[in-house]
Structures are given as C-alpha cells and as structure tokens.
mmCIF file of C-alpha atoms in Angstrom:
data_model
loop_
_atom_site.group_PDB
_atom_site.id
_atom_site.type_symbol
_atom_site.label_atom_id
_atom_site.label_comp_id
_atom_site.label_asym_id
_atom_site.label_seq_id
_atom_site.Cartn_x
_atom_site.Cartn_y
_atom_site.Cartn_z
ATOM 1 C CA MET A 1115 72.363 88.943 1.126
ATOM 2 C CA GLU A 1116 73.565 88.787 -2.444
ATOM 3 C CA LEU A 1117 72.160 91.314 -4.904
ATOM 4 C CA SER A 1118 71.612 90.529 -8.570
ATOM 5 C CA LYS A 1119 73.366 92.596 -11.239
ATOM 6 C CA ARG A 1120 70.069 94.331 -12.002
ATOM 7 C CA GLN A 1121 69.492 95.182 -8.325
ATOM 8 C CA GLU A 1122 73.023 96.647 -8.112
ATOM 9 C CA THR A 1123 72.266 98.754 -11.200
ATOM 10 C CA ILE A 1124 68.981 99.978 -9.692
ATOM 11 C CA LEU A 1125 70.837 100.996 -6.508
ATOM 12 C CA GLU A 1126 73.354 102.949 -8.614
ATOM 13 C CA ILE A 1127 70.576 104.724 -10.522
ATOM 14 C CA VAL A 1128 68.762 105.692 -7.322
ATOM 15 C CA LYS A 1129 72.014 106.809 -5.720
ATOM 16 C CA HIS A 1130 72.675 109.254 -8.571
ATOM 17 C CA HIS A 1131 69.151 110.294 -9.566
ATOM 18 C CA GLY A 1132 66.988 109.709 -6.479
ATOM 19 C CA PRO A 1133 64.317 110.463 -5.555
ATOM 20 C CA ILE A 1134 63.185 108.790 -8.756
ATOM 21 C CA THR A 1135 59.973 106.938 -9.625
ATOM 22 C CA GLY A 1136 59.777 103.259 -10.548
ATOM 23 C CA THR A 1137 58.685 104.178 -14.056
ATOM 24 C CA GLU A 1138 61.719 106.428 -14.517
ATOM 25 C CA ILE A 1139 64.067 103.671 -13.298
ATOM 26 C CA ALA A 1140 62.389 101.241 -15.678
ATOM 27 C CA GLY A 1141 62.846 103.786 -18.499
ATOM 28 C CA GLN A 1142 66.597 104.046 -17.837
ATOM 29 C CA LEU A 1143 66.875 100.259 -17.939
ATOM 30 C CA GLY A 1144 64.656 99.809 -21.024
ATOM 31 C CA LEU A 1145 62.316 97.562 -19.016
ATOM 32 C CA SER A 1146 58.638 97.655 -18.019
ATOM 33 C CA ARG A 1147 57.643 98.909 -14.555
ATOM 34 C CA ALA A 1148 56.090 95.485 -13.841
ATOM 35 C CA ALA A 1149 59.344 93.675 -14.623
ATOM 36 C CA LEU A 1150 61.120 95.773 -11.969
ATOM 37 C CA ARG A 1151 58.600 95.147 -9.194
ATOM 38 C CA PRO A 1152 60.296 92.119 -7.590
ATOM 39 C CA ASP A 1153 63.684 93.875 -7.536
ATOM 40 C CA LEU A 1154 62.232 97.017 -5.999
ATOM 41 C CA ALA A 1155 60.375 94.901 -3.432
ATOM 42 C CA ILE A 1156 63.606 93.190 -2.412
ATOM 43 C CA LEU A 1157 65.542 96.461 -2.191
ATOM 44 C CA THR A 1158 62.874 98.186 -0.091
ATOM 45 C CA MET A 1159 62.250 95.146 2.115
ATOM 46 C CA SER A 1160 65.956 94.829 2.884
ATOM 47 C CA GLY A 1161 65.888 98.497 3.892
ATOM 48 C CA MET A 1162 68.378 99.696 1.272
ATOM 49 C CA LEU A 1163 65.801 101.745 -0.618
ATOM 50 C CA GLY A 1164 63.033 103.859 0.845
ATOM 51 C CA ALA A 1165 59.888 104.735 -1.094
ATOM 52 C CA ARG A 1166 57.629 107.762 -0.727
ATOM 53 C CA PRO A 1167 54.307 108.015 -2.609
ATOM 54 C CA ARG A 1168 54.370 110.610 -5.408
ATOM 55 C CA VAL A 1169 58.069 111.243 -4.759
ATOM 56 C CA GLY A 1170 59.758 108.006 -5.634
ATOM 57 C CA TYR A 1171 62.620 105.824 -4.430
ATOM 58 C CA TYR A 1172 65.620 107.109 -2.488
ATOM 59 C CA CYS A 1173 68.743 105.545 -0.943
ATOM 60 C CA THR A 1174 68.593 105.042 2.820
ATOM 61 C CA GLY A 1175 72.308 104.371 3.132
ATOM 62 C CA LYS A 1176 71.435 101.223 5.074
ATOM 63 C CA GLU A 1177 73.079 97.873 4.541
ATOM 64 C CA PRO A 1178 71.121 94.649 4.074
ATOM 65 C CA THR A 1179 72.228 93.563 7.551
ATOM 66 C CA ASP A 1180 69.776 96.106 8.994
ATOM 67 C CA PHE A 1181 67.210 93.451 8.193
ATOM 68 C CA ILE A 1182 68.995 91.175 10.668
ATOM 69 C CA ALA A 1183 69.309 94.032 13.123
ATOM 70 C CA SER A 1184 65.555 94.436 13.385
ATOM 71 C CA LEU A 1185 65.098 90.697 13.795
ATOM 72 C CA LEU A 1186 67.697 90.487 16.599
ATOM 73 C CA ALA A 1187 66.278 93.552 18.326
ATOM 74 C CA ASN A 1188 63.013 91.650 18.732
ATOM 75 C CA ILE A 1189 64.538 88.771 20.720
ATOM 76 C CA SER A 1190 64.346 89.417 24.463
ATOM 77 C CA VAL A 1191 66.620 88.210 27.261
ATOM 78 C CA ALA A 1192 63.588 86.285 28.625
ATOM 79 C CA GLU A 1193 63.726 84.009 25.577
ATOM 80 C CA ALA A 1194 67.400 83.133 25.916
ATOM 81 C CA HIS A 1195 68.648 83.234 29.513
ATOM 82 C CA SER A 1196 69.725 80.340 31.772
ATOM 83 C CA GLN A 1197 68.786 79.407 35.315
ATOM 84 C CA PRO A 1198 70.677 81.432 37.937
ATOM 85 C CA ILE A 1199 73.258 79.594 40.023
ATOM 86 C CA VAL A 1200 73.364 81.372 43.375
ATOM 87 C CA VAL A 1201 75.266 81.251 46.654
ATOM 88 C CA LYS A 1202 74.407 82.973 49.926
ATOM 89 C CA GLU A 1203 76.658 85.909 50.766
ATOM 90 C CA SER A 1204 77.627 84.185 54.014
ATOM 91 C CA SER A 1205 78.944 81.088 52.164
ATOM 92 C CA SER A 1206 82.675 80.537 52.356
ATOM 93 C CA VAL A 1207 84.898 81.021 49.322
ATOM 94 C CA TYR A 1208 85.664 77.308 49.591
ATOM 95 C CA ASP A 1209 81.961 76.431 49.233
ATOM 96 C CA ALA A 1210 81.642 78.878 46.317
ATOM 97 C CA ILE A 1211 84.520 77.154 44.503
ATOM 98 C CA VAL A 1212 82.889 73.766 45.070
ATOM 99 C CA SER A 1213 79.550 75.103 43.697
ATOM 100 C CA MET A 1214 81.314 76.510 40.660
ATOM 101 C CA PHE A 1215 82.857 73.129 39.852
ATOM 102 C CA ILE A 1216 79.669 71.171 40.534
ATOM 103 C CA GLU A 1217 77.476 73.484 38.461
ATOM 104 C CA ASP A 1218 80.201 74.055 35.865
ATOM 105 C CA VAL A 1219 79.536 77.774 35.520
ATOM 106 C CA GLY A 1220 81.866 80.734 35.031
ATOM 107 C CA SER A 1221 80.334 82.895 37.736
ATOM 108 C CA LEU A 1222 78.016 82.649 40.727
ATOM 109 C CA ILE A 1223 75.374 85.165 41.719
ATOM 110 C CA VAL A 1224 75.550 86.116 45.383
ATOM 111 C CA VAL A 1225 72.212 86.703 47.122
ATOM 112 C CA SER A 1226 71.036 87.887 50.533
ATOM 113 C CA GLU A 1227 68.930 85.731 52.857
ATOM 114 C CA GLY A 1228 65.803 87.129 51.158
ATOM 115 C CA GLY A 1229 67.094 86.041 47.733
ATOM 116 C CA TYR A 1230 67.979 89.534 46.503
ATOM 117 C CA LEU A 1231 71.052 90.368 44.435
ATOM 118 C CA GLU A 1232 74.085 91.330 46.509
ATOM 119 C CA GLY A 1233 76.963 90.637 44.141
ATOM 120 C CA ILE A 1234 78.602 88.392 41.598
ATOM 121 C CA VAL A 1235 81.724 86.294 41.935
ATOM 122 C CA SER A 1236 83.777 85.124 38.939
ATOM 123 C CA ARG A 1237 86.318 82.336 38.451
ATOM 124 C CA LYS A 1238 88.896 85.088 38.408
ATOM 125 C CA ASP A 1239 87.803 86.395 41.839
ATOM 126 C CA LEU A 1240 87.960 82.879 43.255
ATOM 127 C CA LEU A 1241 91.328 82.142 41.648
ATOM 128 C CA LYS A 1242 92.701 85.347 43.178
ATOM 129 C CA ALA A 1243 91.377 84.302 46.607
ATOM 130 C CA ALA A 1244 92.820 80.797 46.197
ATOM 131 C CA MET A 1245 96.228 82.288 45.346
ATOM 132 C CA GLY A 1246 96.003 84.368 48.507
ATOM 133 C CA GLY A 1247 96.179 81.055 50.245
ATOM 134 C CA GLN A 1248 94.967 80.416 53.742
ATOM 135 C CA GLY A 1249 91.549 79.987 55.262
ATOM 136 C CA LEU A 1250 89.233 79.682 52.219
ATOM 137 C CA ASN A 1251 86.873 77.867 54.570
ATOM 138 C CA LYS A 1252 86.576 80.905 56.786
ATOM 139 C CA LEU A 1253 86.654 83.638 54.144
ATOM 140 C CA PRO A 1254 83.071 84.712 53.302
ATOM 141 C CA THR A 1255 82.238 85.053 49.588
ATOM 142 C CA ASN A 1256 81.045 88.631 50.017
ATOM 143 C CA VAL A 1257 84.637 89.705 50.713
ATOM 144 C CA VAL A 1258 85.844 88.689 47.242
ATOM 145 C CA MET A 1259 82.743 89.407 45.126
ATOM 146 C CA THR A 1260 81.900 92.442 42.984
ATOM 147 C CA ARG A 1261 79.131 94.034 45.033
ATOM 148 C CA MET A 1262 76.012 96.098 44.276
ATOM 149 C CA PRO A 1263 75.640 98.719 42.893
ATOM 150 C CA ASN A 1264 78.655 97.778 40.721
ATOM 151 C CA VAL A 1265 77.058 94.625 39.308
ATOM 152 C CA ILE A 1266 75.932 95.005 35.670
ATOM 153 C CA VAL A 1267 72.461 93.479 35.300
ATOM 154 C CA THR A 1268 69.913 92.811 32.577
ATOM 155 C CA TYR A 1269 66.120 92.491 32.577
ATOM 156 C CA PRO A 1270 63.837 89.845 31.036
ATOM 157 C CA GLU A 1271 62.290 92.402 28.667
ATOM 158 C CA GLU A 1272 65.629 93.830 27.489
ATOM 159 C CA SER A 1273 66.748 92.914 23.960
ATOM 160 C CA VAL A 1274 69.529 90.341 23.669
ATOM 161 C CA VAL A 1275 71.429 92.870 21.559
ATOM 162 C CA ARG A 1276 71.482 95.421 24.394
ATOM 163 C CA ALA A 1277 72.538 92.692 26.842
ATOM 164 C CA ALA A 1278 75.305 91.573 24.441
ATOM 165 C CA GLU A 1279 76.541 95.166 24.270
ATOM 166 C CA LYS A 1280 76.752 95.267 28.068
ATOM 167 C CA LEU A 1281 78.794 92.033 28.097
ATOM 168 C CA ILE A 1282 81.252 93.487 25.563
ATOM 169 C CA ASN A 1283 81.463 97.070 26.836
ATOM 170 C CA GLN A 1284 81.699 96.171 30.529
ATOM 171 C CA GLN A 1285 84.002 93.223 29.847
ATOM 172 C CA VAL A 1286 82.029 90.704 31.885
ATOM 173 C CA ASP A 1287 81.057 87.125 31.036
ATOM 174 C CA SER A 1288 77.683 86.982 32.744
ATOM 175 C CA LEU A 1289 74.787 89.259 33.736
ATOM 176 C CA PRO A 1290 72.229 88.491 36.457
ATOM 177 C CA VAL A 1291 68.696 88.711 35.010
ATOM 178 C CA VAL A 1292 66.659 90.650 37.565
ATOM 179 C CA VAL A 1293 63.238 92.053 38.341
ATOM 180 C CA ALA A 1294 63.109 95.216 40.474
ATOM 181 C CA ASN A 1295 61.011 94.973 43.661
ATOM 182 C CA LYS A 1296 60.167 97.632 46.231
ATOM 183 C CA VAL A 1297 61.231 96.396 49.686
ATOM 184 C CA GLY A 1298 60.250 99.078 52.191
ATOM 185 C CA ASN A 1299 61.797 102.233 50.771
ATOM 186 C CA GLU A 1300 64.522 100.413 48.923
ATOM 187 C CA GLU A 1301 64.541 99.016 45.404
ATOM 188 C CA LYS A 1302 65.887 95.476 45.442
ATOM 189 C CA PHE A 1303 66.659 93.120 42.585
ATOM 190 C CA GLN A 1304 65.092 89.688 42.611
ATOM 191 C CA VAL A 1305 67.313 87.286 40.633
ATOM 192 C CA ILE A 1306 65.431 85.223 38.052
ATOM 193 C CA GLY A 1307 68.225 84.099 35.729
ATOM 194 C CA ARG A 1308 71.661 84.653 34.289
ATOM 195 C CA PHE A 1309 72.539 85.753 30.781
ATOM 196 C CA THR A 1310 75.973 84.807 29.442
ATOM 197 C CA LYS A 1311 78.116 84.699 26.326
ATOM 198 C CA THR A 1312 77.129 81.025 26.153
ATOM 199 C CA ASN A 1313 73.467 82.063 25.712
ATOM 200 C CA ILE A 1314 74.502 84.336 22.851
ATOM 201 C CA THR A 1315 76.621 81.632 21.245
ATOM 202 C CA ARG A 1316 73.693 79.194 21.482
ATOM 203 C CA LEU A 1317 71.350 81.789 19.968
ATOM 204 C CA PHE A 1318 73.872 82.394 17.196
ATOM 205 C CA VAL A 1319 73.893 78.671 16.330
ATOM 206 C CA GLN A 1320 70.071 78.600 16.410
ATOM 207 C CA LEU A 1321 69.801 81.612 14.109
ATOM 208 C CA ALA A 1322 72.120 79.867 11.716
ATOM 209 C CA GLY A 1323 69.507 77.115 11.595
ATOM 210 C CA LYS A 1324 71.660 74.346 13.082
ATOM 211 C CA MET B 191 60.921 89.008 9.463
ATOM 212 C CA GLU B 192 57.283 89.919 9.704
ATOM 213 C CA LEU B 193 54.968 88.679 6.958
ATOM 214 C CA SER B 194 51.948 90.653 5.789
ATOM 215 C CA LYS B 195 48.490 89.115 6.028
ATOM 216 C CA ARG B 196 48.489 88.583 2.271
ATOM 217 C CA GLN B 197 51.868 86.837 2.396
ATOM 218 C CA GLU B 198 50.580 84.535 5.159
ATOM 219 C CA THR B 199 47.570 83.716 2.992
ATOM 220 C CA ILE B 200 49.756 82.958 -0.020
ATOM 221 C CA LEU B 201 51.866 80.602 2.121
ATOM 222 C CA GLU B 202 48.687 78.784 3.230
ATOM 223 C CA ILE B 203 47.460 78.445 -0.366
ATOM 224 C CA VAL B 204 50.794 77.048 -1.547
ATOM 225 C CA LYS B 205 50.963 74.701 1.445
ATOM 226 C CA HIS B 206 47.606 73.164 0.497
ATOM 227 C CA HIS B 207 47.633 73.407 -3.290
ATOM 228 C CA GLY B 208 51.299 73.575 -4.282
ATOM 229 C CA PRO B 209 52.877 73.248 -6.729
ATOM 230 C CA ILE B 210 50.691 76.039 -8.007
ATOM 231 C CA THR B 211 51.343 78.805 -10.546
ATOM 232 C CA GLY B 212 51.359 82.498 -9.717
ATOM 233 C CA THR B 213 48.312 83.010 -11.905
ATOM 234 C CA GLU B 214 46.384 80.323 -10.008
ATOM 235 C CA ILE B 215 47.316 81.899 -6.638
ATOM 236 C CA ALA B 216 46.193 85.290 -7.988
ATOM 237 C CA GLY B 217 42.915 83.701 -9.116
ATOM 238 C CA GLN B 218 42.212 82.309 -5.622
ATOM 239 C CA LEU B 219 42.831 85.753 -4.126
ATOM 240 C CA GLY B 220 40.855 87.654 -6.773
ATOM 241 C CA LEU B 221 43.949 89.685 -7.657
ATOM 242 C CA SER B 222 46.063 90.209 -10.759
ATOM 243 C CA ARG B 223 49.318 88.279 -11.189
ATOM 244 C CA ALA B 224 51.217 91.583 -11.300
ATOM 245 C CA ALA B 225 49.788 92.671 -7.962
ATOM 246 C CA LEU B 226 51.192 89.513 -6.347
ATOM 247 C CA ARG B 227 54.704 89.864 -7.726
ATOM 248 C CA PRO B 228 56.253 91.734 -4.768
ATOM 249 C CA ASP B 229 54.810 89.250 -2.260
ATOM 250 C CA LEU B 230 56.018 86.259 -4.243
ATOM 251 C CA ALA B 231 59.437 87.884 -4.578
ATOM 252 C CA ILE B 232 59.689 88.336 -0.815
ATOM 253 C CA LEU B 233 58.543 84.783 -0.098
ATOM 254 C CA THR B 234 60.989 83.231 -2.559
ATOM 255 C CA MET B 235 63.864 85.505 -1.560
ATOM 256 C CA SER B 236 63.404 84.615 2.098
ATOM 257 C CA GLY B 237 63.572 80.952 1.075
ATOM 258 C CA MET B 238 60.066 80.018 2.266
ATOM 259 C CA LEU B 239 58.774 79.380 -1.242
ATOM 260 C CA GLY B 240 60.584 77.690 -4.085
ATOM 261 C CA ALA B 241 59.684 78.278 -7.722
ATOM 262 C CA ARG B 242 60.149 75.958 -10.684
ATOM 263 C CA PRO B 243 59.453 77.129 -14.271
ATOM 264 C CA ARG B 244 56.324 75.575 -15.796
ATOM 265 C CA VAL B 245 55.540 73.852 -12.458
ATOM 266 C CA GLY B 246 54.878 76.696 -10.058
ATOM 267 C CA TYR B 247 55.488 77.600 -6.430
ATOM 268 C CA TYR B 248 56.009 75.056 -3.659
ATOM 269 C CA CYS B 249 56.709 75.249 0.080
ATOM 270 C CA THR B 250 60.315 74.604 1.073
ATOM 271 C CA GLY B 251 59.515 74.171 4.746
ATOM 272 C CA LYS B 252 62.226 76.718 5.490
ATOM 273 C CA GLU B 253 61.888 79.560 7.946
ATOM 274 C CA PRO B 254 62.790 83.146 7.100
ATOM 275 C CA THR B 255 65.808 82.803 9.380
ATOM 276 C CA ASP B 256 67.414 80.620 6.685
ATOM 277 C CA PHE B 257 68.192 83.927 5.069
ATOM 278 C CA ILE B 258 70.309 84.780 8.098
ATOM 279 C CA ALA B 259 71.750 81.277 8.103
ATOM 280 C CA SER B 260 73.266 81.734 4.669
ATOM 281 C CA LEU B 261 74.660 85.116 5.656
ATOM 282 C CA LEU B 262 76.277 83.745 8.848
ATOM 283 C CA ALA B 263 77.640 80.704 7.010
ATOM 284 C CA ASN B 264 79.678 83.079 4.858
ATOM 285 C CA ILE B 265 81.573 84.661 7.775
ATOM 286 C CA SER B 266 84.837 82.841 8.451
ATOM 287 C CA VAL B 267 86.780 82.444 11.696
ATOM 288 C CA ALA B 268 89.596 84.439 10.031
ATOM 289 C CA GLU B 269 87.356 87.521 10.074
ATOM 290 C CA ALA B 270 86.485 87.319 13.764
ATOM 291 C CA HIS B 271 89.206 85.694 15.860
ATOM 292 C CA SER B 272 91.508 87.292 18.468
ATOM 293 C CA GLN B 273 95.267 87.137 18.949
ATOM 294 C CA PRO B 274 96.427 83.965 20.707
ATOM 295 C CA ILE B 275 97.750 84.290 24.247
ATOM 296 C CA VAL B 276 100.285 81.509 24.682
ATOM 297 C CA VAL B 277 102.535 80.040 27.361
ATOM 298 C CA LYS B 278 105.374 77.569 26.949
ATOM 299 C CA GLU B 279 104.572 74.070 28.183
ATOM 300 C CA SER B 280 107.521 74.272 30.559
ATOM 301 C CA SER B 281 106.106 77.415 32.281
ATOM 302 C CA SER B 282 105.012 76.950 35.875
ATOM 303 C CA VAL B 283 101.331 77.019 36.828
ATOM 304 C CA TYR B 284 102.171 80.116 38.858
ATOM 305 C CA ASP B 285 103.443 81.923 35.739
ATOM 306 C CA ALA B 286 100.376 80.780 33.791
ATOM 307 C CA ILE B 287 98.087 82.274 36.447
ATOM 308 C CA VAL B 288 100.005 85.551 36.308
ATOM 309 C CA SER B 289 99.733 85.610 32.472
ATOM 310 C CA MET B 290 96.013 84.960 32.701
ATOM 311 C CA PHE B 291 95.514 87.931 35.009
ATOM 312 C CA ILE B 292 97.795 90.237 33.024
ATOM 313 C CA GLU B 293 96.217 89.373 29.678
ATOM 314 C CA ASP B 294 92.729 89.099 31.178
ATOM 315 C CA VAL B 295 91.778 85.985 29.196
ATOM 316 C CA GLY B 296 89.763 82.909 30.120
ATOM 317 C CA SER B 297 92.260 80.391 28.783
ATOM 318 C CA LEU B 298 95.851 80.140 27.652
ATOM 319 C CA ILE B 299 97.137 78.160 24.712
ATOM 320 C CA VAL B 300 100.123 75.991 25.585
ATOM 321 C CA VAL B 301 102.789 75.651 22.885
ATOM 322 C CA SER B 302 106.000 73.677 22.409
ATOM 323 C CA GLU B 303 109.393 75.351 21.943
ATOM 324 C CA GLY B 304 108.715 75.413 18.177
ATOM 325 C CA GLY B 305 105.434 77.266 18.717
ATOM 326 C CA TYR B 306 103.177 74.306 17.955
ATOM 327 C CA LEU B 307 99.946 73.525 19.818
ATOM 328 C CA GLU B 308 100.448 71.215 22.793
ATOM 329 C CA GLY B 309 97.401 71.949 24.943
ATOM 330 C CA ILE B 310 95.056 74.485 26.450
ATOM 331 C CA VAL B 311 94.672 75.530 30.072
ATOM 332 C CA SER B 312 91.503 77.123 31.451
ATOM 333 C CA ARG B 313 90.754 79.203 34.554
ATOM 334 C CA LYS B 314 89.084 76.102 35.891
ATOM 335 C CA ASP B 315 92.266 74.008 35.452
ATOM 336 C CA LEU B 316 94.305 76.696 37.195
ATOM 337 C CA LEU B 317 91.773 77.087 40.012
ATOM 338 C CA LYS B 318 91.850 73.328 40.570
ATOM 339 C CA ALA B 319 95.665 73.427 40.723
ATOM 340 C CA ALA B 320 95.599 76.410 43.089
ATOM 341 C CA MET B 321 93.185 74.537 45.393
ATOM 342 C CA GLY B 322 95.619 71.612 45.373
ATOM 343 C CA GLY B 323 97.889 74.001 47.159
ATOM 344 C CA GLN B 324 101.631 73.635 47.301
ATOM 345 C CA GLY B 325 104.388 74.305 44.795
ATOM 346 C CA LEU B 326 102.604 76.190 41.991
ATOM 347 C CA ASN B 327 106.034 77.595 41.169
ATOM 348 C CA LYS B 328 107.421 74.153 40.488
ATOM 349 C CA LEU B 329 104.353 72.553 38.874
ATOM 350 C CA PRO B 330 104.703 72.739 35.063
ATOM 351 C CA THR B 331 101.625 73.902 33.137
ATOM 352 C CA ASN B 332 101.595 70.788 30.961
ATOM 353 C CA VAL B 333 100.612 68.712 33.998
ATOM 354 C CA VAL B 334 97.282 70.536 34.440
ATOM 355 C CA MET B 335 96.391 71.355 30.801
ATOM 356 C CA THR B 336 94.078 69.541 28.394
ATOM 357 C CA ARG B 337 96.566 68.066 25.946
ATOM 358 C CA MET B 338 96.563 67.182 22.255
ATOM 359 C CA PRO B 339 94.836 65.350 20.613
ATOM 360 C CA ASN B 340 91.985 66.252 23.015
ATOM 361 C CA VAL B 341 92.064 69.981 22.267
ATOM 362 C CA ILE B 342 89.158 71.162 20.094
ATOM 363 C CA VAL B 343 90.497 73.509 17.400
ATOM 364 C CA THR B 344 89.178 75.636 14.577
ATOM 365 C CA TYR B 345 90.693 76.838 11.292
ATOM 366 C CA PRO B 346 90.810 80.314 9.719
ATOM 367 C CA GLU B 347 88.673 79.177 6.762
ATOM 368 C CA GLU B 348 86.018 77.480 8.955
ATOM 369 C CA SER B 349 82.651 79.266 9.242
ATOM 370 C CA VAL B 350 81.942 81.041 12.534
ATOM 371 C CA VAL B 351 78.739 79.005 12.781
ATOM 372 C CA ARG B 352 80.641 75.709 12.749
ATOM 373 C CA ALA B 353 83.091 77.102 15.327
ATOM 374 C CA ALA B 354 80.172 78.275 17.515
ATOM 375 C CA GLU B 355 78.693 74.780 17.345
ATOM 376 C CA LYS B 356 81.989 73.335 18.579
ATOM 377 C CA LEU B 357 82.018 75.783 21.524
ATOM 378 C CA ILE B 358 78.472 74.739 22.494
ATOM 379 C CA ASN B 359 78.672 71.001 21.815
ATOM 380 C CA GLN B 360 82.104 70.490 23.400
ATOM 381 C CA GLN B 361 81.342 72.873 26.284
ATOM 382 C CA VAL B 362 84.507 74.917 25.947
ATOM 383 C CA ASP B 363 84.975 78.691 26.064
ATOM 384 C CA SER B 364 87.801 79.033 23.583
ATOM 385 C CA LEU B 365 89.223 77.321 20.492
ATOM 386 C CA PRO B 366 92.814 77.696 19.247
ATOM 387 C CA VAL B 367 92.793 78.824 15.592
ATOM 388 C CA VAL B 368 95.396 76.671 13.829
ATOM 389 C CA VAL B 369 97.037 75.938 10.508
ATOM 390 C CA ALA B 370 98.254 72.378 9.926
ATOM 391 C CA ASN B 371 101.956 72.002 9.033
ATOM 392 C CA LYS B 372 103.945 68.924 8.125
ATOM 393 C CA VAL B 373 106.946 68.612 10.467
ATOM 394 C CA GLY B 374 108.912 65.571 9.357
ATOM 395 C CA ASN B 375 106.342 62.792 9.260
ATOM 396 C CA GLU B 376 104.080 64.441 11.803
ATOM 397 C CA GLU B 377 101.252 66.894 11.295
ATOM 398 C CA LYS B 378 101.583 69.775 13.735
ATOM 399 C CA PHE B 379 99.297 72.718 14.408
ATOM 400 C CA GLN B 380 100.737 76.191 14.190
ATOM 401 C CA VAL B 381 98.692 78.514 16.457
ATOM 402 C CA ILE B 382 97.604 81.729 14.734
ATOM 403 C CA GLY B 383 94.727 82.877 16.959
ATOM 404 C CA ARG B 384 92.001 82.058 19.430
ATOM 405 C CA PHE B 385 88.273 82.047 18.835
ATOM 406 C CA THR B 386 86.008 82.546 21.853
ATOM 407 C CA LYS B 387 82.432 83.215 22.924
ATOM 408 C CA THR B 388 83.530 86.846 23.254
ATOM 409 C CA ASN B 389 84.263 86.931 19.500
ATOM 410 C CA ILE B 390 80.763 85.582 18.821
ATOM 411 C CA THR B 391 79.180 88.099 21.186
ATOM 412 C CA ARG B 392 81.080 90.911 19.462
ATOM 413 C CA LEU B 393 79.966 89.635 16.043
ATOM 414 C CA PHE B 394 76.397 89.443 17.298
ATOM 415 C CA VAL B 395 76.508 93.108 18.348
ATOM 416 C CA GLN B 396 78.033 94.043 14.976
ATOM 417 C CA LEU B 397 75.355 92.153 13.041
ATOM 418 C CA ALA B 398 72.753 94.027 15.031
ATOM 419 C CA GLY B 399 74.280 97.173 13.582
ATOM 420 C CA LYS B 400 75.474 98.691 16.878
#
C-alpha cells in the first residue's frame, strides 16, 4: 500500500500531536476538514490510525499489512485443503512407495481399518527405509511412519494462517485435516483432507489475482 | 475486506448507472456529497471503482483482493529465497541422499565444476534410484537428475507471485535462483539460491503479521 505525501504528513502530525481532531490536523495543513476526509478514511481503514469520538485520531503503530492479516485470518483450512491420500497401516512400505509415485504426493496419511488417523509417512521416511535395503515388501508402513500422538494436524475450521504457522514451526510439509470423533472412551481423528505447502502456494497465487 | 451496506449500495448504483458523478450518487441516496467522500475513497482505493474527472465513477470489475495483488507483485524472489544446497554432478547418488538428509531439504541443485547449474534432483528421483537397488555408491547423480534445459528456474528480480505460479503450473517443489552469465559463447546460470514452497509459506505467515 503506497501512501500519498499528504497521508505521510498526516501520519507524522498524529504521531507527534495525537490524539488530535480532524479539524486540528486540517488547521496544521491549511486545508478544510472536508478535504482531509478521504485521506483519514484510508488511514483508519488500513488500520494505521485509530479514531475515538470526542478525542480524535491516534497512531495504532500498525502497518498497512494488518489489513491483509485480517483478510487471511478469515480464510479457513476447509476452503483450501486437498483430498487425503491414505494407506492402511498394514500396507507394506513397498506398496506405500508405489502409492506415493502413483498419486504424486509428498506424504501419505496412514489410517486404521476404521479410517482413523494412525500416522503419517513422508518421502524422507520411505527413502530411509529404501536405503535400509531388504524386504520392503514385508516391512509394514506403521514401522517407518511418524505415529499418533506425534502427528501435527489441522482442522477444517482452523485459519490457513494458523495451519501455515504449524507447517513452518514444526518443519513438516503436510498436515492431515481431521475431525475429532468419540469412539467409546477414546477421541479418534477422522481424516477428511490434507493441507500442504502446495495449498498455501496455490492460495498465494489466487490472492495475487492470477 | 468487508464493505459496509452503504458501500455495497454505491457499488450497485455505479454498476447500473455508471459513469456517474459523486453528486448524482449522493442524490440517489439522499445524502450530501461530503458524506459520501470516505466511502468513495475506500471504493476507489481498493480498486473496485475507477474515477475520471468530468466523467464520474465507473466499475472496474476488480475485486478488493487486487489491492493485495499489487502488494504481492512488489515482493521479489531476492527478498524471500533460501541458500542453495548444491552437489557436484559427479557426486554419487549415495552422497546426494546423505546430503539431503543432513541438510534436510526436498531437493538438491546439481552444479558443474565451475558452479553453474546442470540439473536438479528431488527426493522422488533419489527414492526411485534407491528402489532400483544396487550400486548407489557408483551411480553418478547426473544420471538420475532433471537436467538443463528442462530445469525451471527463477531470478532474484522476479516477483514471488510469478515464481509461485511456476511452482504450481510446473508441479515442482523448488526453483534454483540464478543469474545468467556469458561463458565464452554460451549463456550459463550461476546458482545464487533456491526458492521453495517453504519460502512462500513463510512469507504467507509474515504477511499475516505473525
């Protein structure tokens, strides 16, 4: 967001003299209050200035990107995730590798017979197993996966920003999108999608209007 | 960006009657021109309305996200890329796999003795080689890599949006960041970085103000 010279000047005035009324700002600039209205609207809408009735304008210390922040915070994982690609925990590592190539994904979600989340297996896990050598046909996937409760998950209603933070902070490429279900006394995660850095990159391109 | 009821109404009026002057819009709403100024400022600043002197306001057909688009278009790859992780083209596939685990990256950039871009090798390429089995110690990396001129690259001055489009459209996880150099009669690419979906995800979190 590029500010005009006049908007920059208004910000400076408010920074030094705030809280200050619109009429007082106009006075300092030798302009009418009405002439300043569009500039003040832009500065308050972008979040850089706050306004309090009978008190005046004050600096919030926020940057114009906070405008983007509030927009991004309103996009949920449900609007951006992909279909989950799953394997049964009893599948062999060999079959998992074949699935990964066929589906062309970076990680597979490992589920129990009932379809609940048990773990996640990455290309790195599979490469490590393949380097280990023998018997990939007989090695079950659940031996090489990251297993619950160590799997980082996201939820359809979570914001994409929070999910992106998890991807960065936990250094993973993909999060299972889950819904919690009570099964007997246990809470189990039903897998309804996967959320990846590719989803974020796609969203990024969309936001840029391409 | 959330529009107020009045702003929505103004958009509708301009859609049906534009080009239309501010005074005419005010007349239809039973308001003064001055009272409308902040709304018209917001609608033109966000790019949804255009204004031409002596003609009036017209609809641009743009969405408020175009505001974000212009902001994102101004961020260059130079501001967001990571250090390149490279291997020599004569390295064995075994050494490449070890580098990938040590550096914890999704792909390695393969360079010639002079440090110029020769190819790129992904986890998938290495997994395929590892499945092939024997002699990873003797198999040179340049046999399994994607080689020039088929490597998709980006440049420090390119916008992150354009680079993100390449990642999505070409279905790759990583782009070498290069500078073109004349070497004799040939144009060669000096590798100065790598740009990945992780960089975009990090940027996304930053833009969201976290």
